[in-house]
Each structure stands twice: as C-alpha cells, then as structure tokens.
Coordinates of C-alpha atoms in Angstrom, one line a residue:
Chain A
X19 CA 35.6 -9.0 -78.4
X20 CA 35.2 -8.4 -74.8
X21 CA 32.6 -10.8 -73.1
X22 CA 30.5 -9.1 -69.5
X23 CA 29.0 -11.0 -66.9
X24 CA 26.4 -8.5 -66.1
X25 CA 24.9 -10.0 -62.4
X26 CA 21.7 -8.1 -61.6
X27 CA 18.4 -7.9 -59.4
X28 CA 16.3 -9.6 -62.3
X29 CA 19.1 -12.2 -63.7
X30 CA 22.5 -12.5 -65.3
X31 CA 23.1 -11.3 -68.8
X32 CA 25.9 -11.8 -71.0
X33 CA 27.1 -8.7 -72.3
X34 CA 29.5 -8.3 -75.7
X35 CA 30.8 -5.6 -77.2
X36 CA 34.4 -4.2 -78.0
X37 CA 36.1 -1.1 -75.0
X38 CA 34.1 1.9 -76.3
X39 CA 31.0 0.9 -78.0
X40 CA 28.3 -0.2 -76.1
X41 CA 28.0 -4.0 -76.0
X42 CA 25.2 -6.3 -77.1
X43 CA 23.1 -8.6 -75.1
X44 CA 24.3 -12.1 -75.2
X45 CA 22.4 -14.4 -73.5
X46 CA 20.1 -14.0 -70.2
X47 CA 19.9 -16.2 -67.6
X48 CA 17.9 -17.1 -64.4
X49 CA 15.2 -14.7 -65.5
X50 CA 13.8 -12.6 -62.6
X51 CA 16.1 -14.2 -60.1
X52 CA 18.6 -11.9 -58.2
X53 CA 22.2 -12.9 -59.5
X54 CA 25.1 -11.5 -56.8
X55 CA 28.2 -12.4 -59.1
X56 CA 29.2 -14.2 -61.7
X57 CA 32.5 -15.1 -63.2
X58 CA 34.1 -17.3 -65.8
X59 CA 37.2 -19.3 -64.5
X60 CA 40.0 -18.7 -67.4
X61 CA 41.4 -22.0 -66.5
X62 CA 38.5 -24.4 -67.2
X63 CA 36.1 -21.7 -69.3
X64 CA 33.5 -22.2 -67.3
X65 CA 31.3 -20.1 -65.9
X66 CA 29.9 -19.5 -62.6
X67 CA 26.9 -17.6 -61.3
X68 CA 25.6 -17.2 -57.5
X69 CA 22.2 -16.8 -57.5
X70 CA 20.0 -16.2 -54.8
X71 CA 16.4 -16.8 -55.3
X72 CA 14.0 -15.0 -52.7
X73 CA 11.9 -18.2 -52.6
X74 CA 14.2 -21.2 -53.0
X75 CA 17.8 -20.2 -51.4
X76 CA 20.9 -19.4 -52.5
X77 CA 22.2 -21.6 -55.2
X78 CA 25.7 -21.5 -57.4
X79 CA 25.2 -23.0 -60.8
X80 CA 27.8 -23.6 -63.7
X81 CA 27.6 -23.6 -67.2
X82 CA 30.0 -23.9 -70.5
X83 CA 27.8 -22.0 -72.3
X84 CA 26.0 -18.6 -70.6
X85 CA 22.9 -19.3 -73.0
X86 CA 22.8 -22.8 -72.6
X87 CA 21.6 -25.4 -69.5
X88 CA 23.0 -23.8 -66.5
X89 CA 23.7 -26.8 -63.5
X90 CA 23.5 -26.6 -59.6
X91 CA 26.5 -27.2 -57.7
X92 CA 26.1 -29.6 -55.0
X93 CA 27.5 -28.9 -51.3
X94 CA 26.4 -25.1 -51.2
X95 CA 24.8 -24.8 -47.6
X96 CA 25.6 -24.7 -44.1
X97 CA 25.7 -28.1 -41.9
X98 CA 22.3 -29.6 -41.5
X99 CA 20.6 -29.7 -38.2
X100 CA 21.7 -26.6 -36.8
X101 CA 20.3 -23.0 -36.2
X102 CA 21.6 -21.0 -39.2
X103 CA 21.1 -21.1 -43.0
X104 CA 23.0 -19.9 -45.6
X105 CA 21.5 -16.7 -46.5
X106 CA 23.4 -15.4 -50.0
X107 CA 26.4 -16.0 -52.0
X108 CA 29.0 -13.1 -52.6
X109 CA 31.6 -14.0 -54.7
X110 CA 33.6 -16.9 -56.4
X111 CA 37.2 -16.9 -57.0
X112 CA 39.9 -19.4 -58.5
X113 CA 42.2 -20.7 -56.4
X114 CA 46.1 -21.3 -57.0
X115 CA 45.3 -25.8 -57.7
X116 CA 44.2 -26.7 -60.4
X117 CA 40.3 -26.8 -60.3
X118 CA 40.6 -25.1 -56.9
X119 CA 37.9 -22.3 -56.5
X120 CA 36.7 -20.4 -53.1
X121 CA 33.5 -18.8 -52.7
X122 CA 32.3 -16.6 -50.1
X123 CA 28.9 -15.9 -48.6
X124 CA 26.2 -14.9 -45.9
X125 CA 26.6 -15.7 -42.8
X126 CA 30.7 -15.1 -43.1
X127 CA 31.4 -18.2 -44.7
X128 CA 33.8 -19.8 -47.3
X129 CA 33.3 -22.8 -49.4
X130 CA 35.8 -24.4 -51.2
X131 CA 35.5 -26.6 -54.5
X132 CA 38.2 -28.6 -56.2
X133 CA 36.4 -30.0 -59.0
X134 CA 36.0 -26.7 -60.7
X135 CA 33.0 -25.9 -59.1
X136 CA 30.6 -28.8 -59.3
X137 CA 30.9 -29.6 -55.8
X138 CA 31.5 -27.6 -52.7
X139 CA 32.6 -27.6 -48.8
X140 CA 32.0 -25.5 -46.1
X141 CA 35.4 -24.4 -44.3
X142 CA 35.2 -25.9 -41.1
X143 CA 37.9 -24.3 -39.1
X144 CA 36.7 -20.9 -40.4
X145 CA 32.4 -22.0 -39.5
X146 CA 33.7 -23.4 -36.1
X147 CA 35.7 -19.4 -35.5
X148 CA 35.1 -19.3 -31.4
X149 CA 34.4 -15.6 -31.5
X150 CA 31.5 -16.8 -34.0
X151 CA 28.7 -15.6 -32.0
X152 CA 30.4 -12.5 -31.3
X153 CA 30.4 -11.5 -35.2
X154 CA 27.9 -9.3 -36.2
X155 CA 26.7 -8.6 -40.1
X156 CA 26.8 -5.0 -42.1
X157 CA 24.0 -3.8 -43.7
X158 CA 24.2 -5.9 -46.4
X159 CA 24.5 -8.9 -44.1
X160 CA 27.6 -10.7 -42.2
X161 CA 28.9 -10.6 -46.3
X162 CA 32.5 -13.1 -47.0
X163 CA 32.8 -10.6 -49.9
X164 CA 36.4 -11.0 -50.7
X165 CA 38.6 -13.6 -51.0
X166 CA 42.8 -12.7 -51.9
X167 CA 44.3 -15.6 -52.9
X168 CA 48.7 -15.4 -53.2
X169 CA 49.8 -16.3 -56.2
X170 CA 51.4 -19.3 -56.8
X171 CA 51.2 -20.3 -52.6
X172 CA 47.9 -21.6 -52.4
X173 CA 48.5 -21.7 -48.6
X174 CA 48.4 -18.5 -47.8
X175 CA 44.4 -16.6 -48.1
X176 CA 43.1 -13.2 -46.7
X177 CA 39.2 -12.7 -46.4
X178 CA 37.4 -9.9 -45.9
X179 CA 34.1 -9.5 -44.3
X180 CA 31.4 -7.1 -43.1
X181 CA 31.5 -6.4 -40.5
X182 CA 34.1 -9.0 -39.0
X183 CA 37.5 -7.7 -40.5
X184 CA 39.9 -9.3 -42.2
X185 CA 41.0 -12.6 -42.1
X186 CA 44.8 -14.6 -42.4
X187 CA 45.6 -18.1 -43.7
X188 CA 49.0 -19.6 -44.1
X189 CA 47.9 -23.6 -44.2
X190 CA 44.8 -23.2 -46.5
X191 CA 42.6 -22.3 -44.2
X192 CA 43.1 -25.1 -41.5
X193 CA 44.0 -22.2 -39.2
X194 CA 42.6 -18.3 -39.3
X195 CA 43.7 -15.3 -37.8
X196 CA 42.9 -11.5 -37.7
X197 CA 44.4 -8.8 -39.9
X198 CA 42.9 -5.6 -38.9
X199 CA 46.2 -3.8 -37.1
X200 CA 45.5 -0.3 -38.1
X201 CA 41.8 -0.4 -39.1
X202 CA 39.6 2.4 -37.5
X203 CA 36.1 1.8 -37.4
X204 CA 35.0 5.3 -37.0
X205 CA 30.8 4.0 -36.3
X206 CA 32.1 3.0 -33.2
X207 CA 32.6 4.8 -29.9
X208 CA 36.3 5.6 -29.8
X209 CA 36.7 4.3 -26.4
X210 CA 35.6 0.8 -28.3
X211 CA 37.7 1.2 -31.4
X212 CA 41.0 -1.0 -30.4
X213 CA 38.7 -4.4 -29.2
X214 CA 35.3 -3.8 -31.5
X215 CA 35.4 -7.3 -34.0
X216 CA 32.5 -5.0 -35.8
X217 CA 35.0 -4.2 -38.9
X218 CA 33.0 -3.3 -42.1
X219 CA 35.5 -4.0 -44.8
X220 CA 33.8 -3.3 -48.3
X221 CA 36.6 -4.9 -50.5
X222 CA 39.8 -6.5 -50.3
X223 CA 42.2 -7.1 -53.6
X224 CA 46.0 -8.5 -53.5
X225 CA 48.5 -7.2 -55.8
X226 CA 49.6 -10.1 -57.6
X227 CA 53.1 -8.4 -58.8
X228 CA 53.7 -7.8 -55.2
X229 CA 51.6 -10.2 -53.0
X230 CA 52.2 -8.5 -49.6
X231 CA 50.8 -5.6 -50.3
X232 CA 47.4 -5.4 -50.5
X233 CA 44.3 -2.7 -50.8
X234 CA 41.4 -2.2 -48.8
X235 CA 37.8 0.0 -49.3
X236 CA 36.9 0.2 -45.8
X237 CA 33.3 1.8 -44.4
X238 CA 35.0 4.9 -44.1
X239 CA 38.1 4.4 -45.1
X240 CA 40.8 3.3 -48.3
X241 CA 43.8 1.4 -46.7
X242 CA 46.9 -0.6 -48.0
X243 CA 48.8 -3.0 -46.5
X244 CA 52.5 -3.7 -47.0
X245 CA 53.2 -7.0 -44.5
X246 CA 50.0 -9.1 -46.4
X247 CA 47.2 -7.9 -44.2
X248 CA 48.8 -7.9 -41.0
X249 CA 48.9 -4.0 -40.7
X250 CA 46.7 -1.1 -42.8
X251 CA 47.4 2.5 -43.3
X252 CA 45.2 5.2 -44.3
X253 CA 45.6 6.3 -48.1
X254 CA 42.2 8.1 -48.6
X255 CA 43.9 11.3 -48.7
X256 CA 43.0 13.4 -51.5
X257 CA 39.6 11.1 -52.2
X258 CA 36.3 13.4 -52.5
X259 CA 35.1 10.8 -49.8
X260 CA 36.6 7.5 -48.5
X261 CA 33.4 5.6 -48.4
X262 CA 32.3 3.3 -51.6
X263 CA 32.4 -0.5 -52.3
X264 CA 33.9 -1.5 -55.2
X265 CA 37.9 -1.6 -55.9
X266 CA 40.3 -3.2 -59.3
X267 CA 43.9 -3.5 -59.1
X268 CA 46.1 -3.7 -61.9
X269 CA 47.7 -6.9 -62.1
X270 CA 50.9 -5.7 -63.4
X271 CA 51.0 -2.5 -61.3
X272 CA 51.5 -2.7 -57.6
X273 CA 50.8 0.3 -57.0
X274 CA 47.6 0.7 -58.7
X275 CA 44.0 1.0 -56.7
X276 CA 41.0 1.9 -58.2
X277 CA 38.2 3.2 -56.4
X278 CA 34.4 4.5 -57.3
X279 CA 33.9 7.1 -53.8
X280 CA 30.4 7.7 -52.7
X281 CA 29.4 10.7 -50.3
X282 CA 29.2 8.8 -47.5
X283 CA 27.5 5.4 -45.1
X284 CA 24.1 8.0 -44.7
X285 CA 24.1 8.8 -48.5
X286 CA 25.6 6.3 -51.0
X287 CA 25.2 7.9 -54.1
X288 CA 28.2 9.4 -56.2
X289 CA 29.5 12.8 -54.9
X290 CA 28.4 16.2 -56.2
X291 CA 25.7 14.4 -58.9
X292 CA 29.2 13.3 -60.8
X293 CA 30.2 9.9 -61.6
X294 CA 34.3 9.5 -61.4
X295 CA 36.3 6.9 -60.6
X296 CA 39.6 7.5 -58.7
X297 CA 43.0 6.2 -59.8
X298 CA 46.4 5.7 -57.5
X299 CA 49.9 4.3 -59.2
X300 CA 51.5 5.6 -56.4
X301 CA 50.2 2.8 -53.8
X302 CA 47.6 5.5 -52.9
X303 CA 50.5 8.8 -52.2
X304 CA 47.5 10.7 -54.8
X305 CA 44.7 10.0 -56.0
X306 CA 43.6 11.3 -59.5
X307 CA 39.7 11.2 -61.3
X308 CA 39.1 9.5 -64.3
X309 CA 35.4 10.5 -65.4
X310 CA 36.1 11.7 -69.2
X311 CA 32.9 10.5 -70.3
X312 CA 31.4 9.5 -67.7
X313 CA 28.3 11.2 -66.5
X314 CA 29.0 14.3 -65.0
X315 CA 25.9 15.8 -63.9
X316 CA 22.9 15.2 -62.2
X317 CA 23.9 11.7 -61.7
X318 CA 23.3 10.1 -58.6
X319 CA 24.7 6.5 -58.7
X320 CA 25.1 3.7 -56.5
X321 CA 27.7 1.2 -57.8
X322 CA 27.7 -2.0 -55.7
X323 CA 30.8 -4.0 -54.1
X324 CA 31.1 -6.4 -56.9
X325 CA 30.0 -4.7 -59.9
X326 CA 33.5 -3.5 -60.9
X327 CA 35.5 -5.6 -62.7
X328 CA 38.8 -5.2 -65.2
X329 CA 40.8 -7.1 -67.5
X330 CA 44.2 -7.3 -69.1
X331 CA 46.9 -4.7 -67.4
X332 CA 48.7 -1.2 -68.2
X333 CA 47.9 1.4 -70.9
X334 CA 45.2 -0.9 -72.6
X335 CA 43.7 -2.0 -69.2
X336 CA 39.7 -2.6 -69.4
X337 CA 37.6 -1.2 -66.5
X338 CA 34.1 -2.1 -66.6
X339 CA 31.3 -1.0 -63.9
X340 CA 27.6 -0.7 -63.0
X341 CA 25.3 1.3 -60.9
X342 CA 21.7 0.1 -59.6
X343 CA 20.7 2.5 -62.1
X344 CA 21.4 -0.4 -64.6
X345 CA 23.6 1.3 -66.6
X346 CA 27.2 -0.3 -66.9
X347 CA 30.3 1.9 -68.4
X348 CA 33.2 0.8 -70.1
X349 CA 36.8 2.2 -70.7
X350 CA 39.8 0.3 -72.8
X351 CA 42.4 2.8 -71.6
X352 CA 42.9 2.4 -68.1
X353 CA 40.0 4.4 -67.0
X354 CA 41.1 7.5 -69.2
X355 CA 38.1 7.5 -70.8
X356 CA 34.9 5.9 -70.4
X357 CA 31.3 5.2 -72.7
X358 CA 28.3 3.4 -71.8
X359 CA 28.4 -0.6 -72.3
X360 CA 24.5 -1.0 -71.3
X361 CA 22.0 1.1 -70.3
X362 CA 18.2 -0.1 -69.0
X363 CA 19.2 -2.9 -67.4
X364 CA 18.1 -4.3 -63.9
X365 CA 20.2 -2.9 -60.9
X366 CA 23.5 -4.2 -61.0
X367 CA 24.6 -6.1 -58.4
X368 CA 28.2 -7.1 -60.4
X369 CA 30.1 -6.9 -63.3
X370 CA 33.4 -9.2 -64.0
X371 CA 35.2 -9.4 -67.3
X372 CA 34.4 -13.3 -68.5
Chain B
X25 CA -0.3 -41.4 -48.6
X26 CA -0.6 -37.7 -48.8
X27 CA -0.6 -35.9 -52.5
X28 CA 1.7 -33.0 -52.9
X29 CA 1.3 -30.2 -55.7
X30 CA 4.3 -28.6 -57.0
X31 CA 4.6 -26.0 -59.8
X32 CA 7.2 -25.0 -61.8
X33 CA 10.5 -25.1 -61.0
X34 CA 9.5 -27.6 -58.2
X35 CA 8.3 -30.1 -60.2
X36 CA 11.3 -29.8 -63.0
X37 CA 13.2 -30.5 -60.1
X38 CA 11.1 -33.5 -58.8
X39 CA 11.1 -35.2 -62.1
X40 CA 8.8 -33.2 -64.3
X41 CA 6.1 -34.5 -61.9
X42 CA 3.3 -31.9 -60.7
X43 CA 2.2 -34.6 -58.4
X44 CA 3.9 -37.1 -55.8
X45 CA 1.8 -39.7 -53.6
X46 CA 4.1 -39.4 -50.2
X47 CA 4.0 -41.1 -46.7
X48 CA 4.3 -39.3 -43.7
X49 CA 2.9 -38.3 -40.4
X50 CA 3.9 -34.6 -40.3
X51 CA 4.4 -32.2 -43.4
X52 CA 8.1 -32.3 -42.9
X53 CA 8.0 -35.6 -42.8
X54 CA 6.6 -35.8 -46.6
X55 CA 9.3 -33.0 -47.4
X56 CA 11.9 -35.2 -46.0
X57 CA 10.0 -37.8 -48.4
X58 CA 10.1 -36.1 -51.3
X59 CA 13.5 -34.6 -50.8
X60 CA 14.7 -38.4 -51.0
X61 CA 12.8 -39.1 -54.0
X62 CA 13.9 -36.5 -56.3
X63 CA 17.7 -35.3 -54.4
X64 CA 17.3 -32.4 -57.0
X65 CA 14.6 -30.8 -54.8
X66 CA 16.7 -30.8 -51.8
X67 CA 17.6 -27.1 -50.4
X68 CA 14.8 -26.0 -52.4
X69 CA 12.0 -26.0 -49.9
X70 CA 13.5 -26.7 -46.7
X71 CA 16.6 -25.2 -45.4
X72 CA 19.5 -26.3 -44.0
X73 CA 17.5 -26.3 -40.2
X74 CA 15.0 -28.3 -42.3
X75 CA 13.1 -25.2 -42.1
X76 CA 10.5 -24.0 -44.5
X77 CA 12.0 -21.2 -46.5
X78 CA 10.4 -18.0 -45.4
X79 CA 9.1 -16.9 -48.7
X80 CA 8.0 -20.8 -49.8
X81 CA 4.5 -21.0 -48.7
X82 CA 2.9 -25.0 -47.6
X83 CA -0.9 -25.4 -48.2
X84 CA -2.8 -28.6 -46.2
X85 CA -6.1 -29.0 -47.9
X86 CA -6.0 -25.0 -48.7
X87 CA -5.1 -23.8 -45.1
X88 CA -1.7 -22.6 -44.3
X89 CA 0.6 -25.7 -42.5
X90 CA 4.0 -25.6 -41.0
X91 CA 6.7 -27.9 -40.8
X92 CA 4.6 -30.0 -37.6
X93 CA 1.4 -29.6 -38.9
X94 CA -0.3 -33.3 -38.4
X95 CA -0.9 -35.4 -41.8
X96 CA -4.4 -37.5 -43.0
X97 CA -4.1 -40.1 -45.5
X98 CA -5.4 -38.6 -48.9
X99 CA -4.6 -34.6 -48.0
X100 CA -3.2 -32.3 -50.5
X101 CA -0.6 -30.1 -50.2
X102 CA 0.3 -27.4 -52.4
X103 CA 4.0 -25.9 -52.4
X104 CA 3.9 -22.2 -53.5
X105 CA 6.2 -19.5 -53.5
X106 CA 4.5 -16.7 -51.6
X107 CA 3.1 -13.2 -53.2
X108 CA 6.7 -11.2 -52.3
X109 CA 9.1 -9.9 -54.1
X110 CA 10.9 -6.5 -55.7

C-alpha cells in the first residue's frame, strides 16, 4: 500500500492506493486552505504540511496521524520588528541528525528544526546574505524551493532559489556561497548574463549514490553538475523544451533525472496537448519519454515545482505527479507506464510519497 | 477595557473564547494584549512587522481601524477575515 500526500489549493489529502489503480481518499486536511507541500519524515513517521492560509499566514503543522489533530510548529517567521514577513513555505526536508529537518520558504529563507519539526529557526547567516537587498523573487515569489542535503555530511547543503541561484554550505550553513558557474539566464540581456544574481532555478535534487553530482531544472534550462554545485552544464539536449518545474532522481542511479517539460516561461502547459515525462540514465547524454498511459491528447497541463514525487529505486521505482488540473498519475515501473491515482481534485500544488 | 470579537479559528486559538475584555490605548496595543493572553493566536493576526495581515480585516465600533487607530473604553472590535479569496 502506497500512502500520497496530495498538497493542493483547497487542502491536503491523503491519498492510498497500490502503483496502478487509482488510490482512495484518506483523510483531508486544512479544508479550503492552500497546502504548498507536505511530507512524512521516514525517520520519526511524522508528517509535515506547509500551509499558507490567505488570511492568517504561513504556518507548518505536524501530525502522527494525517486524519487526526494536526499541531503548529513554533518558530516559523522572520525576526520581529523589521520590514519583511514571511510570505509562504515551499518545502520541508530531513536533514542528515537525527530529528534535523530544513525548510525553505518566501522571502529566500531557510529554517532549521532539530526536534523533528516542532520548533523552528530562521538561518541567520543565510537572512543576514549582504547582497540581500539585491535579490529579487520569480514569479512565484523569491521561492527557497530546494534544499540538497549530502548524505551522511550534514555539513555540507546546496539551496536553490528563484530567482537568486544556487547556494553552498560546507559548515551547516554558518557560511554561504554561490554555485551558479555555468548557469545562463537567457531573460536577461546577454551583456548582463555573467554578474545578473537574478537566477531562476526551478528545482535542485542531489544524487545520493554520488553526492557531487547534482541536477538542475533551470527557467530555461536542465543542467547537472559534477563538482557539487560549483559548476553546471547544459543537458537539455534532445528535451521537447527545457522549461518545467518539477524533477525526481533515482536514489540508486546517478545518472538518473526525471523531468515533466512545458513549452515554455510564456506558456506553461505540457507540449503539443501531450502529457510525457522525460527520462535520462545517462546523466542527461539522452533524454527518452515515458507517457504510455498518460494523456496524450488534448491535454494541456501544468504540473507545479513540487508536485512530483517518487519512492523506492530501479525497475520497481514509483513516480507520482499532479497537474493544477487536479488529476495526479501514478506509475510502479519507473515511469514506463503510467494510470491515473486521482482525478477531480483541487490544483495541485505537490505530491510526495509519505 | 475594549471588547474584541473573534470567530472561528480565532477564538479556538484564544481559548475557545468569542469574546476578550482587553486594555489598551491603540488597536495594536489590544492585539499585542491578546497575543499575550492566548500565545496561540500569535502570527495569526499580526505579522512579523506587527502588521495587520492584509487579508485580516479590524472593525472599531463597525468602521474599518488600523493598527494606530485610537481606543475608548467599552469599543468593540471585530477581527474578520476579509471577502477574498480563489
């Protein structure tokens, strides 16, 4: 039985179901309340949702049980007394401490728990960045999306952010430092294009068989990088288009990248009215489509940063995703073939594997 | 002492109380009031610039108040979210 944590526009729902059928609704919760993300940390069991209510703020709350009494986590906001607030939450992932989780969020910030995610803190070094009021957001706001943690060297971190690049840590974030060698921002004039800060990454995922290489969906643009985010190259070769969001790596494969393409920044719906999702094992040399049984006409998707998730690794590998359509599709084979989990629901905003 | 109104979730928050007898001389003062009453509430109004959240809107006596708006013993405020949304 394969549990989803379905994050949409109009709450979270707990989806379950087995790779191949569709799945069964679970449990609902924070009715009517935009949820960004939500994960379950396989250490503790616990789950994890980011929710960011238009009235009262952005909130992350925690829960054993998806359908029971969910619980606000303390710490989750900016210092008091200044000029900013924090705007939305983007992501939450499990550090390499016990109990150690970052989350990311809007306006490029990282919080870091180490009680399992009842209470948080602001990263001060990375909020006090000089070239802070120099950063400016993406369309979806100044985003901390992704967070790559190293396995089993919990002092070494890349971020990623849009529009602000991506970010290095060796000493757990007591010190920061670009990673964008290689990076073209095509939106920008190219006379601009070596200085501009203005770097809209769209995802970021390690390789955790080979932690120095990593892979990048860029605003135009799928990179990899070999020296741990120090340098990219360009690897959207053979792609119908090298703008999307969303990216999985298989955990046992470094080699692996999985992308969703969309046509492009001015219209972010899937190419040619077909819905495919686009598989490397050769660290992005070719790119090949998996879409048996996806949609494949007259289909005009948009599948969001985070609402692409996996489990497990290799032949038996599950892929899960959703569009703002609200339909979410499964496949237990690595992506070679795919059915609808859900259909009808909200827009989705993500979709991780619990 | 000023009454404030809250609805649900608001007054979960603040004890399962729709109703809170609170000092102060401005509105944020009585936010800052309640806020240390019931810790539950706090982030839920006012932000982190102990700014009224944009879609949170703050009723003195039925006209719209802000954060400075002046406070008479016995007024009511109402806390409601505002007619937005998606």
């Amino acid at each position: 039985m394969t549990e989803l944590l379905v994050g949409t526009k109009k709450g979270l729902f707990a989806l379950r179901g087995e790779p191949g059928s569709p799945f069964e609704i679970a449990a609902r919760a924070f009715a009517g309340e935009p949820v960004e993300f939500a994960c379950r940390d396989p250490r503790s069991g616990r789950y994890l949702a980011c929710v960011t209510s238009a009235f009262y703020g952005p909130k992350i709350f925690v829960t054993d049980d998806p359908a029971g009494e969910w619980e606000q986590a303390q710490g989750v906001e900016l210092p008091e007394g200044g000029d900013t607030a924090l705007v939305r939450l983007w992501t939450i992932v499990p550090g390499e401490e016990d109990d150690l989780l970052y989350a990311g969020g809007d306006p490029g910030v990282l919080f870091e728990s180490r009680d399992g995610g009842l209470t948080w803190e602001l990263n001060m070094p990375f909020w006090e960045q000089p070239t802070r009021p120099e950063w400016n957001p993406g369309a979806g706001g100044m985003c901390l999306h992704s967070i790559a943690t190293w396995p089993g060297d919990s002092s070494r971190l890349a971020v990623g952010i849009s529009a602000v690049g991506v970010w290095l840590s060796d000493d757990e974030g007591e010190t920061w430092r670009h990673g964008n060698r290689g990076l073209v921002a095509r939106y920008v004039p190219e006379e601009s294009r070596e200085e501009t800060l203005a770097l809209c990454v769209h995802n970021l995922h390690r390789a955790p068989a080979q932690p120095e290489r990593l892979f990048m969906q860029f605003h135009g643009g799928v990179y990899r990088s070999d020296d741990a985010g120090e340098s990219w190259i360009d690897i959207g070769a053979g792609l119908p288009s090298d703008f999307g969001f969303p990216m999985v790596v298989d955990p046992a494969d470094p080699n692996s990248a999985y992308v969703i393409p969309l046509v492009a920044d001015l219209d972010r719906v899937t190419p040619e009215g077909r819905v495919r999702v686009y598989e490397t094992r050769d660290a992005g040399a070719s790119w090949t489509a998996r879409g048996e049984g996806l949609p494949a006409r007259e289909a005009y998707l948009t599948i969001l940063r985070q609402a692409f998730g996996g489990s497990g690794s290799g032949p038996s590998m599950e892929l899960y995703f959703g569009g703002t359509s609200g339909d979410v599709f499964g496949s237990g084979d690595a992506g070679a073939t795919w059915s609808a989990a859900a259909t009808r629901l909200p827009p989705v905003h993500s979709v991780r594997v619990a | 002492m000023a009454v404030v109104r809250l609805r649900a979730p608001l007054s979960e928050l603040a004890g399962g109380k729709r109703e809170h007898e609170l000092t102060g001389a401005t509105v944020l003062d009585v936010l800052r009031r309640l806020e240390q009453e019931n810790p539950a509430i706090a982030g839920w109004i006012l932000d982190e610039r102990a700014t009224i959240r944009q879609h949170i809107n703050v009723f003195v006596n039925g006209e719209r108040g802000r954060e400075e708006t002046i406070l008479a013993a016995d007024d009511r405020i109402h806390i409601l979210p505002s007619i937005s949304g998606g």
